[in-house]
Coordinates of C-alpha atoms and ligand atoms in Angstrom, one line a residue:
M278 CA -94.9 -51.0 33.8
P279 CA -97.2 -48.2 33.3
A280 CA -101.0 -48.4 34.8
V281 CA -104.0 -47.7 33.5
P282 CA -106.3 -44.9 35.0
L283 CA -109.0 -46.7 37.3
Q284 CA -112.5 -45.6 36.7
S285 CA -115.5 -47.9 38.0
L286 CA -118.4 -48.5 35.8
W287 CA -120.4 -48.5 38.5
S288 CA -119.3 -45.2 40.2
V289 CA -120.8 -43.3 36.8
T290 CA -124.1 -44.9 36.3
A291 CA -125.2 -45.4 40.1
P292 CA -127.8 -42.6 41.6
A293 CA -125.7 -40.4 44.1
G294 CA -125.8 -41.9 47.3
R295 CA -127.2 -40.7 50.6
A296 CA -125.3 -38.1 52.1
C297 CA -123.7 -38.7 55.3
T298 CA -121.0 -37.0 57.5
A299 CA -118.3 -38.3 60.2
L300 CA -119.1 -38.7 63.6
T301 CA -118.1 -36.2 65.7
T302 CA -119.7 -36.5 69.1
A303 CA -120.0 -39.4 71.8
W304 CA -122.9 -41.1 70.3
R305 CA -125.3 -43.9 71.9
A306 CA -127.2 -46.5 69.9
Q307 CA -129.0 -49.8 70.9
A308 CA -126.6 -51.5 68.3
A309 CA -123.7 -50.6 66.1
V310 CA -122.6 -51.8 63.2
I311 CA -119.2 -51.5 61.7
G312 CA -118.9 -51.2 57.7
A313 CA -121.2 -50.2 55.2
G314 CA -121.5 -53.1 52.5
Y315 CA -123.7 -55.2 52.4
T316 CA -123.4 -57.4 55.3
G317 CA -123.3 -54.0 57.5
L318 CA -126.2 -52.5 55.7
S319 CA -128.4 -55.5 55.7
A320 CA -127.7 -56.5 59.2
A321 CA -128.4 -52.8 60.3
L322 CA -131.6 -52.4 58.1
H323 CA -133.0 -56.0 59.8
L324 CA -132.2 -54.6 63.1
A325 CA -133.8 -51.2 62.2
Q326 CA -137.1 -52.7 60.7
A327 CA -137.1 -54.7 63.8
G328 CA -137.4 -51.3 65.9
R329 CA -133.7 -51.2 67.2
E330 CA -131.7 -47.9 67.2
V331 CA -128.9 -48.6 65.1
A332 CA -125.8 -46.7 64.0
V333 CA -123.3 -47.8 61.6
L334 CA -119.5 -46.7 61.1
E335 CA -117.9 -46.7 57.9
A336 CA -114.2 -45.9 57.3
A337 CA -114.5 -44.3 53.5
D338 CA -118.0 -44.2 52.1
I339 CA -120.9 -46.4 51.7
G340 CA -120.1 -49.3 49.4
A341 CA -116.5 -48.3 49.2
G342 CA -115.1 -52.0 49.9
A343 CA -116.3 -54.8 47.5
S344 CA -120.3 -54.0 47.8
G345 CA -119.6 -51.0 45.5
S346 CA -117.2 -52.6 43.1
N347 CA -117.9 -56.4 42.5
G348 CA -119.7 -57.8 39.2
G349 CA -123.2 -57.3 40.5
Q350 CA -123.8 -61.3 39.8
V351 CA -126.5 -62.4 42.6
I352 CA -125.7 -65.9 42.7
P353 CA -127.5 -68.5 44.8
G354 CA -125.3 -70.7 47.1
V355 CA -121.8 -71.2 47.9
K356 CA -119.1 -72.8 46.7
D357 CA -119.7 -76.3 48.2
D358 CA -122.5 -78.1 46.7
P359 CA -125.5 -78.9 48.7
D360 CA -124.4 -82.5 49.2
T361 CA -120.9 -81.4 50.5
L362 CA -122.9 -78.9 53.1
E363 CA -124.5 -82.1 54.5
Q364 CA -121.5 -83.9 54.5
I365 CA -119.6 -81.2 56.4
F366 CA -122.3 -80.0 59.0
G367 CA -124.6 -82.9 59.1
P368 CA -127.8 -83.9 57.7
D369 CA -129.9 -81.6 59.9
V370 CA -127.4 -78.5 60.4
G371 CA -126.3 -78.9 57.0
A372 CA -129.6 -79.1 55.4
R373 CA -130.8 -76.1 56.9
A374 CA -127.4 -74.0 55.7
V375 CA -128.3 -75.2 52.2
A376 CA -131.7 -73.9 52.4
T377 CA -130.4 -70.4 54.2
V378 CA -127.8 -70.3 51.4
A379 CA -130.2 -71.1 48.3
A380 CA -132.4 -68.4 49.5
G381 CA -129.7 -65.4 49.1
P382 CA -131.3 -64.5 45.7
D383 CA -134.7 -64.4 47.1
L384 CA -133.9 -62.0 49.7
V385 CA -132.0 -59.8 47.5
F386 CA -134.8 -59.4 45.1
E387 CA -137.1 -59.5 48.1
L388 CA -135.5 -56.4 49.6
I389 CA -135.1 -54.3 46.2
A390 CA -138.7 -54.7 45.7
R391 CA -140.1 -54.1 49.0
H392 CA -138.0 -50.9 49.5
G393 CA -138.3 -49.9 45.9
L394 CA -134.2 -49.8 45.2
R395 CA -133.4 -48.3 42.0
C396 CA -130.6 -50.7 41.1
D397 CA -131.3 -52.4 37.8
A398 CA -131.9 -55.6 39.2
V399 CA -132.7 -58.3 36.7
R400 CA -133.7 -62.0 37.7
S401 CA -133.0 -63.9 34.9
G402 CA -130.7 -66.5 36.0
W403 CA -127.3 -67.3 36.5
I404 CA -124.9 -69.4 34.1
Q405 CA -122.1 -71.8 35.4
L406 CA -119.9 -72.4 32.3
A407 CA -118.1 -75.8 31.9
A408 CA -114.4 -74.6 30.8
S409 CA -113.9 -78.5 30.3
E410 CA -115.6 -81.9 29.5
A411 CA -114.5 -83.0 33.4
A412 CA -116.3 -79.7 34.4
R413 CA -119.0 -80.4 32.9
A414 CA -119.4 -83.8 34.4
Q415 CA -119.0 -82.1 37.7
L416 CA -121.9 -79.4 36.8
A417 CA -124.4 -82.4 36.1
G418 CA -123.8 -83.5 39.5
R419 CA -124.6 -80.0 40.7
V420 CA -127.7 -79.7 39.1
E421 CA -128.8 -83.3 39.9
Q422 CA -128.3 -82.2 43.5
W423 CA -130.3 -79.0 43.5
R424 CA -132.8 -80.5 41.6
R425 CA -133.2 -83.2 43.8
R426 CA -134.0 -80.2 46.6
G427 CA -136.6 -78.5 44.0
A428 CA -134.6 -75.7 43.1
A429 CA -135.0 -74.7 39.5
V430 CA -131.7 -75.4 37.9
E431 CA -131.1 -77.2 34.6
L432 CA -127.8 -78.5 32.8
L433 CA -127.3 -77.1 29.5
S434 CA -125.2 -78.7 26.2
R435 CA -122.8 -77.0 24.3
A436 CA -125.1 -75.7 21.6
E437 CA -127.4 -74.4 24.4
V438 CA -124.6 -72.5 25.9
V439 CA -123.8 -70.8 22.7
R440 CA -127.5 -69.8 22.1
L441 CA -127.7 -68.2 25.9
T442 CA -124.3 -66.6 25.6
G443 CA -122.9 -65.8 22.2
S444 CA -119.5 -67.7 22.9
D445 CA -118.5 -71.2 22.0
R446 CA -115.4 -71.5 24.3
Y447 CA -117.4 -73.6 26.6
C448 CA -118.3 -77.3 26.8
G449 CA -121.5 -76.9 28.3
G450 CA -123.0 -75.5 31.6
L451 CA -125.9 -74.9 34.0
L452 CA -128.7 -72.5 34.1
D453 CA -129.7 -71.6 37.7
R454 CA -133.0 -69.3 37.2
R455 CA -132.9 -68.3 40.9
G456 CA -129.8 -65.9 40.3
G457 CA -129.9 -62.3 38.2
T458 CA -127.8 -59.2 38.1
V459 CA -128.1 -55.7 40.1
Q460 CA -126.0 -52.5 39.5
P461 CA -123.7 -53.5 42.5
L462 CA -123.1 -50.1 43.6
S463 CA -126.8 -48.8 43.3
Y464 CA -128.2 -51.2 45.2
V465 CA -125.8 -50.9 48.4
R466 CA -126.4 -47.2 47.9
G467 CA -130.4 -48.5 48.0
L468 CA -129.7 -50.3 51.3
A469 CA -128.3 -47.5 53.0
A470 CA -131.4 -45.1 51.7
A471 CA -133.5 -47.8 52.8
L472 CA -131.8 -47.6 56.7
G473 CA -132.1 -43.9 56.5
R474 CA -136.0 -44.3 56.0
C475 CA -136.0 -46.7 58.7
G476 CA -134.5 -44.4 61.0
G477 CA -130.7 -45.9 61.0
R478 CA -127.7 -43.5 61.0
I479 CA -124.5 -43.7 59.0
F480 CA -121.2 -42.2 59.7
T481 CA -119.0 -41.9 56.9
G482 CA -115.4 -41.2 56.7
T483 CA -115.2 -42.6 60.3
P484 CA -112.8 -45.4 60.8
A485 CA -113.7 -47.8 63.6
L486 CA -110.6 -47.2 65.5
K487 CA -110.5 -49.4 69.1
L488 CA -113.1 -51.4 70.4
T489 CA -113.5 -51.9 74.1
R490 CA -115.9 -53.5 76.6
T491 CA -117.3 -51.1 79.2
A492 CA -120.0 -51.8 82.1
G493 CA -123.0 -53.4 79.7
A494 CA -121.7 -51.9 76.5
W495 CA -119.1 -51.8 73.7
S496 CA -117.5 -48.6 72.9
I497 CA -116.0 -47.9 69.5
E498 CA -113.6 -45.3 69.5
T499 CA -113.3 -43.1 66.0
P500 CA -110.6 -40.3 65.0
R501 CA -113.4 -37.4 66.4
G502 CA -116.1 -39.3 68.4
S503 CA -117.1 -42.6 69.7
L504 CA -120.2 -44.8 69.5
S505 CA -121.6 -47.1 72.5
A506 CA -123.9 -50.0 72.1
P507 CA -124.3 -53.0 73.7
L508 CA -124.4 -54.7 70.3
V509 CA -121.8 -54.7 67.9
I510 CA -121.8 -56.3 64.3
I511 CA -118.6 -56.2 62.4
A512 CA -119.0 -56.4 58.8
T513 CA -115.5 -55.4 57.2
N514 CA -115.1 -58.4 55.3
A515 CA -111.9 -58.0 52.9
Y516 CA -110.8 -54.8 54.5
S517 CA -110.8 -55.8 58.1
G518 CA -108.1 -54.2 60.0
A519 CA -106.7 -53.9 63.3
V520 CA -109.7 -53.3 65.2
R521 CA -110.0 -56.9 65.8
D522 CA -106.6 -58.5 64.3
D523 CA -107.7 -62.0 65.0
L524 CA -110.9 -61.7 62.8
R525 CA -108.8 -59.8 59.8
R526 CA -106.2 -63.1 60.1
T527 CA -109.7 -65.4 59.2
V528 CA -109.5 -64.5 55.5
V529 CA -107.3 -63.9 52.9
A530 CA -107.9 -60.6 50.7
V531 CA -107.2 -61.5 47.0
P532 CA -107.4 -58.8 44.2
S533 CA -110.2 -59.0 41.8
F534 CA -110.3 -56.7 38.8
Q535 CA -112.9 -55.9 36.0
V536 CA -113.2 -54.3 32.7
A537 CA -116.0 -53.0 31.0
T538 CA -116.3 -52.1 27.3
A539 CA -118.3 -49.5 25.1
P540 CA -122.0 -50.7 24.6
V541 CA -122.0 -53.8 22.3
P542 CA -123.1 -52.7 19.1
A543 CA -126.8 -53.1 18.4
S544 CA -126.0 -55.9 15.6
L545 CA -124.1 -58.4 17.9
R546 CA -126.1 -57.5 21.0
A547 CA -128.8 -60.2 20.1
A548 CA -126.4 -63.0 20.1
I549 CA -124.2 -62.2 23.0
L550 CA -126.2 -62.8 26.5
P551 CA -129.5 -62.0 25.0
G552 CA -131.3 -63.4 28.2
G553 CA -129.5 -61.0 30.5
Q554 CA -128.1 -63.8 32.4
A555 CA -124.9 -63.2 34.7
A556 CA -122.1 -65.9 33.6
S557 CA -119.1 -67.3 35.4
D558 CA -116.8 -70.3 34.3
T559 CA -115.5 -73.2 35.9
R560 CA -111.7 -72.4 35.3
R561 CA -109.5 -72.3 38.5
L562 CA -108.9 -68.5 38.2
L563 CA -112.4 -68.1 37.0
R564 CA -113.9 -65.3 34.7
Y565 CA -117.1 -63.6 35.2
F566 CA -119.3 -61.6 32.6
R567 CA -122.4 -60.0 32.0
L568 CA -124.1 -57.3 30.3
D569 CA -125.2 -53.8 32.2
A570 CA -128.1 -52.0 31.5
S571 CA -126.5 -50.0 28.6
G572 CA -125.1 -53.1 26.8
R573 CA -121.5 -53.1 28.0
L574 CA -119.7 -56.5 28.5
V575 CA -118.3 -56.2 32.0
M576 CA -115.8 -58.9 32.6
G577 CA -113.5 -60.0 35.7
S578 CA -111.6 -62.4 37.0
R579 CA -109.1 -62.7 40.0
G580 CA -105.5 -62.1 39.8
T581 CA -102.2 -60.7 41.1
F582 CA -103.2 -57.0 40.7
A583 CA -101.6 -54.1 42.4
A584 CA -103.8 -51.5 43.6
V585 CA -103.2 -49.9 40.4
P586 CA -103.4 -52.4 38.0
S587 CA -100.0 -52.9 35.4
V588 CA -100.8 -53.0 31.7
R589 CA -100.1 -56.3 31.8
A590 CA -103.0 -57.2 34.0
V591 CA -105.4 -55.1 31.8
R592 CA -104.3 -57.0 28.3
H593 CA -104.7 -60.1 30.7
H594 CA -108.8 -59.0 30.7
Y595 CA -108.6 -57.4 27.3
H596 CA -107.4 -60.9 26.2
A597 CA -110.0 -62.8 27.9
V598 CA -112.8 -61.0 26.6
H599 CA -111.8 -61.6 23.1
E600 CA -111.0 -65.3 23.6
I601 CA -114.8 -65.6 25.1
Y602 CA -115.8 -63.2 22.5
P603 CA -113.9 -62.8 19.1
Q604 CA -116.6 -60.7 17.8
L605 CA -116.2 -57.9 20.1
D606 CA -112.6 -57.6 18.9
G607 CA -112.0 -53.5 18.2
L608 CA -114.9 -52.6 20.8
A609 CA -113.1 -49.8 23.0
F610 CA -112.7 -50.8 26.6
E611 CA -113.8 -47.9 28.9
Y612 CA -113.7 -48.4 32.3
H613 CA -111.5 -50.4 34.6
W614 CA -111.7 -51.4 38.5
G615 CA -111.1 -53.6 40.9
G616 CA -111.6 -54.4 44.7
L617 CA -110.7 -57.2 47.4
V618 CA -112.5 -60.4 47.5
A619 CA -112.3 -61.9 51.2
M620 CA -111.3 -66.2 50.9
T621 CA -111.6 -68.6 53.6
R622 CA -109.6 -71.7 54.3
D623 CA -112.4 -73.7 53.9
H624 CA -114.1 -71.9 51.1
L625 CA -117.2 -71.4 53.6
P626 CA -118.5 -67.9 54.6
H627 CA -118.2 -67.9 58.7
L628 CA -120.4 -66.3 61.4
H629 CA -118.5 -65.4 64.7
E630 CA -119.7 -64.7 68.0
L631 CA -117.0 -63.0 69.3
A632 CA -117.9 -62.1 72.6
P633 CA -121.2 -61.6 74.3
G634 CA -122.8 -58.7 72.3
L635 CA -119.8 -59.1 69.6
L636 CA -120.8 -60.4 66.2
A637 CA -119.0 -60.7 62.8
G638 CA -120.0 -62.2 59.7
L639 CA -117.4 -62.5 56.5
G640 CA -115.5 -64.6 54.0
Y641 CA -118.0 -65.0 50.8
N642 CA -115.1 -66.4 48.4
G643 CA -116.4 -63.9 45.6
R644 CA -120.2 -65.0 46.0
G645 CA -121.2 -62.1 48.4
V646 CA -124.2 -60.1 46.6
A647 CA -126.6 -62.8 47.9
M648 CA -124.7 -63.8 50.6
A649 CA -123.6 -60.8 52.5
T650 CA -127.2 -59.9 52.4
V651 CA -128.3 -63.0 54.0
M652 CA -125.3 -62.6 56.5
G653 CA -126.6 -59.6 57.5
G654 CA -130.0 -61.0 58.2
L655 CA -128.3 -63.8 60.4
L656 CA -126.3 -61.2 62.5
A657 CA -129.5 -59.2 63.0
R658 CA -131.6 -62.1 63.9
R659 CA -128.9 -63.4 66.2
A660 CA -128.5 -60.2 67.9
L661 CA -132.1 -59.9 68.4
G662 CA -131.6 -63.1 70.6
T663 CA -132.5 -66.1 68.1
P664 CA -130.6 -68.7 69.5
A665 CA -127.6 -69.7 67.7
A666 CA -128.9 -73.4 67.0
E667 CA -132.2 -71.8 65.5
L668 CA -130.5 -69.4 63.0
G669 CA -130.4 -71.9 59.8
F670 CA -126.6 -70.9 59.4
P671 CA -123.7 -72.6 61.8
V672 CA -121.9 -70.1 64.3
T673 CA -118.3 -71.2 64.2
P674 CA -115.1 -70.3 66.2
L675 CA -112.6 -68.2 64.7
R676 CA -110.1 -70.0 62.7
P677 CA -107.2 -67.6 61.8
V678 CA -105.1 -68.6 58.6
P679 CA -102.0 -70.1 59.6
F680 CA -98.9 -68.0 58.6
H681 CA -101.4 -65.1 57.9
A682 CA -98.5 -62.9 57.2
L683 CA -97.4 -64.9 54.2
S684 CA -100.8 -65.0 52.7
G685 CA -100.1 -62.0 50.6
I686 CA -97.3 -64.0 48.8
G687 CA -99.5 -67.3 49.3
A688 CA -102.3 -65.6 47.6
R689 CA -99.9 -64.5 44.5
A690 CA -98.3 -68.2 44.3
T691 CA -101.5 -69.7 44.3
I692 CA -102.8 -67.7 41.4
Q693 CA -99.5 -68.0 39.5
Y694 CA -100.1 -71.6 40.0
L695 CA -103.6 -71.7 38.8
R696 CA -102.8 -69.6 36.0
L697 CA -100.3 -72.0 34.9
A698 CA -102.5 -74.9 35.3
D699 CA -105.6 -73.2 33.4
A700 CA -103.0 -72.8 30.5
L701 CA -101.8 -76.2 30.5
A702 CA -105.7 -77.7 30.5
R703 CA -106.1 -75.3 27.6
A704 CA -102.6 -76.8 25.9
R705 CA -104.3 -80.3 26.4
G706 CA -107.6 -79.2 24.5
N707 CA -109.6 -78.4 27.7
P708 CA -110.3 -74.6 27.7
Ligands
FAD72 C1 -114.3 -57.0 42.1 C2 -114.9 -58.0 42.7 C3 -116.2 -58.8 42.3 C4 -117.1 -59.5 42.6 N1 -118.1 -60.0 42.0 C5 -118.9 -60.6 42.5 C6 -120.3 -61.1 42.2 O1 -120.6 -60.9 40.8 N2 -121.1 -61.8 42.6 C7 -120.8 -62.0 44.3 O2 -121.7 -62.4 44.6 N3 -119.6 -61.4 45.0 C8 -118.9 -61.1 44.0 N4 -117.9 -60.4 44.7 C9 -117.8 -60.2 46.4 C10 -118.6 -59.3 46.9 O3 -118.5 -58.3 46.4 C11 -118.3 -59.4 48.5 O4 -118.8 -60.5 49.2 C12 -119.5 -58.3 49.2 O5 -119.7 -57.3 48.7 C13 -119.0 -58.3 50.6 O6 -119.8 -57.5 51.4 P1 -119.4 -56.9 52.8 O7 -120.5 -55.8 53.3 O8 -119.2 -58.0 53.7 O9 -118.1 -56.4 52.4 P2 -117.2 -54.7 51.6 O10 -118.7 -54.4 50.7 O11 -116.1 -55.1 51.4 O12 -117.7 -53.7 53.2 C14 -116.6 -53.5 54.5 C15 -116.6 -52.2 54.5 O13 -116.1 -52.0 55.7 C16 -115.5 -51.0 56.3 N5 -114.2 -50.8 57.0 C17 -112.9 -51.8 56.8 N6 -112.8 -51.2 58.3 C18 -113.4 -50.2 58.8 C19 -113.3 -49.7 60.0 N7 -112.4 -50.0 60.6 N8 -114.2 -48.9 60.3 C20 -115.3 -48.8 59.5 N9 -115.4 -49.1 58.5 C21 -114.7 -50.1 58.1 C22 -114.5 -50.7 54.4 O14 -114.3 -49.5 54.1 C23 -116.0 -51.5 53.4 O15 -116.9 -50.2 53.0 C24 -116.9 -59.8 44.1 C25 -115.8 -58.9 44.6 C26 -114.8 -58.4 44.3 C27 -113.8 -57.4 44.9

């Protein structure tokens, strides 16, 4: 089947990024970071702010992974509800982990304000939309759990959802006022610029090829140079490769694809997301959508997309937009792009200490704008000597996904299954 040309809305609308070059010498730093996405740049920025000489190696360009291509939805928390986190980790560690993940949007918007990052940041909340009555009941429980912890989260009736989103496809929802939106590529480029102002170096077009331990330091081999540092942070998430194959095998990389329309006409704008919130639904193959700064509807979902998705995959997205917003039928789709989401078996992000002076953070399950930024801060604090027990997030051993080599097939089969389950639920009257 023929493919559509890929072009990301974000790459067209982001201000130019910091100009960087490849590493061509033997470089030394106090801390080295592999990967220039939110995790790596947040870690590097926190380290640089603490006075450390830090150098970042990026295989391609700043934000070339998920950080430059995502939906820009700043979502508090992780997939698991707060009570579940406390059950998993126990009341003490669990409660601190809840506080850590809940504060993700605070950190994102604080960094944006402190460093003056120009990334169309809007903090007007995140809406989670119930695709069925059962999902609405689940959202009610989630709201109750967050409210018990003092968070500004409220349950929405069907009518309130229609008023806030302009779609009548959903049974209800929740509004989490802690969330918001950013232009994702502008945000990651902004972090890189802030790092530069704090003295941090970034080498682009510089893949880390091999990592070895020498006397008192790690040495990272790259195609035309090398970097040595006593501390190394691996921040390659779904794009992790052979540098640490055991780490790569802890996540399954699932493609996620997005489309953006032409700007929504003024006559319809007043009804579609008039408050500027981001929205995601509770379907098994979730759909997420928002408006950008020029009023384009941006919608994404996960699926079995090739690097260049088929026309069928693209039409699937057009269909989803029209199902949620029939009033947009006829409006042109102008941008198509995608990226890889790192999924973990337990749906939790992971912070690992692979060896003394070697840390890694990854596995945000599609919620990395806030959580990867938080993870960068946690990695930096651990690198600076905060004891693991005082971080506020558990440091866990590596748990590679069994039969990882088959995970591509597994991910595809899972997605087909979830698509079928969503279709059956719709046929039963539960959209
Ligand atoms: C289409 C899509 C939509 C999403 N939407 C949302 C959303 O709306 N809200 C949300 O919260 N989350 C969303 N996510 C998830 C979020 O984007 C990610 O969790 C987050 O960006 C992860 O950041 P990161 O820095 O860990 O990884 P990345 O941004 O993927 O960065 C990893 C970097 O490592 C580099 N790299 C890899 N190997 C090497 C090497 N050997 N040497 C040097 N560099 C290397 C890569 O080139 C890449 O730049 C979405 C993801 C996708 C793909």
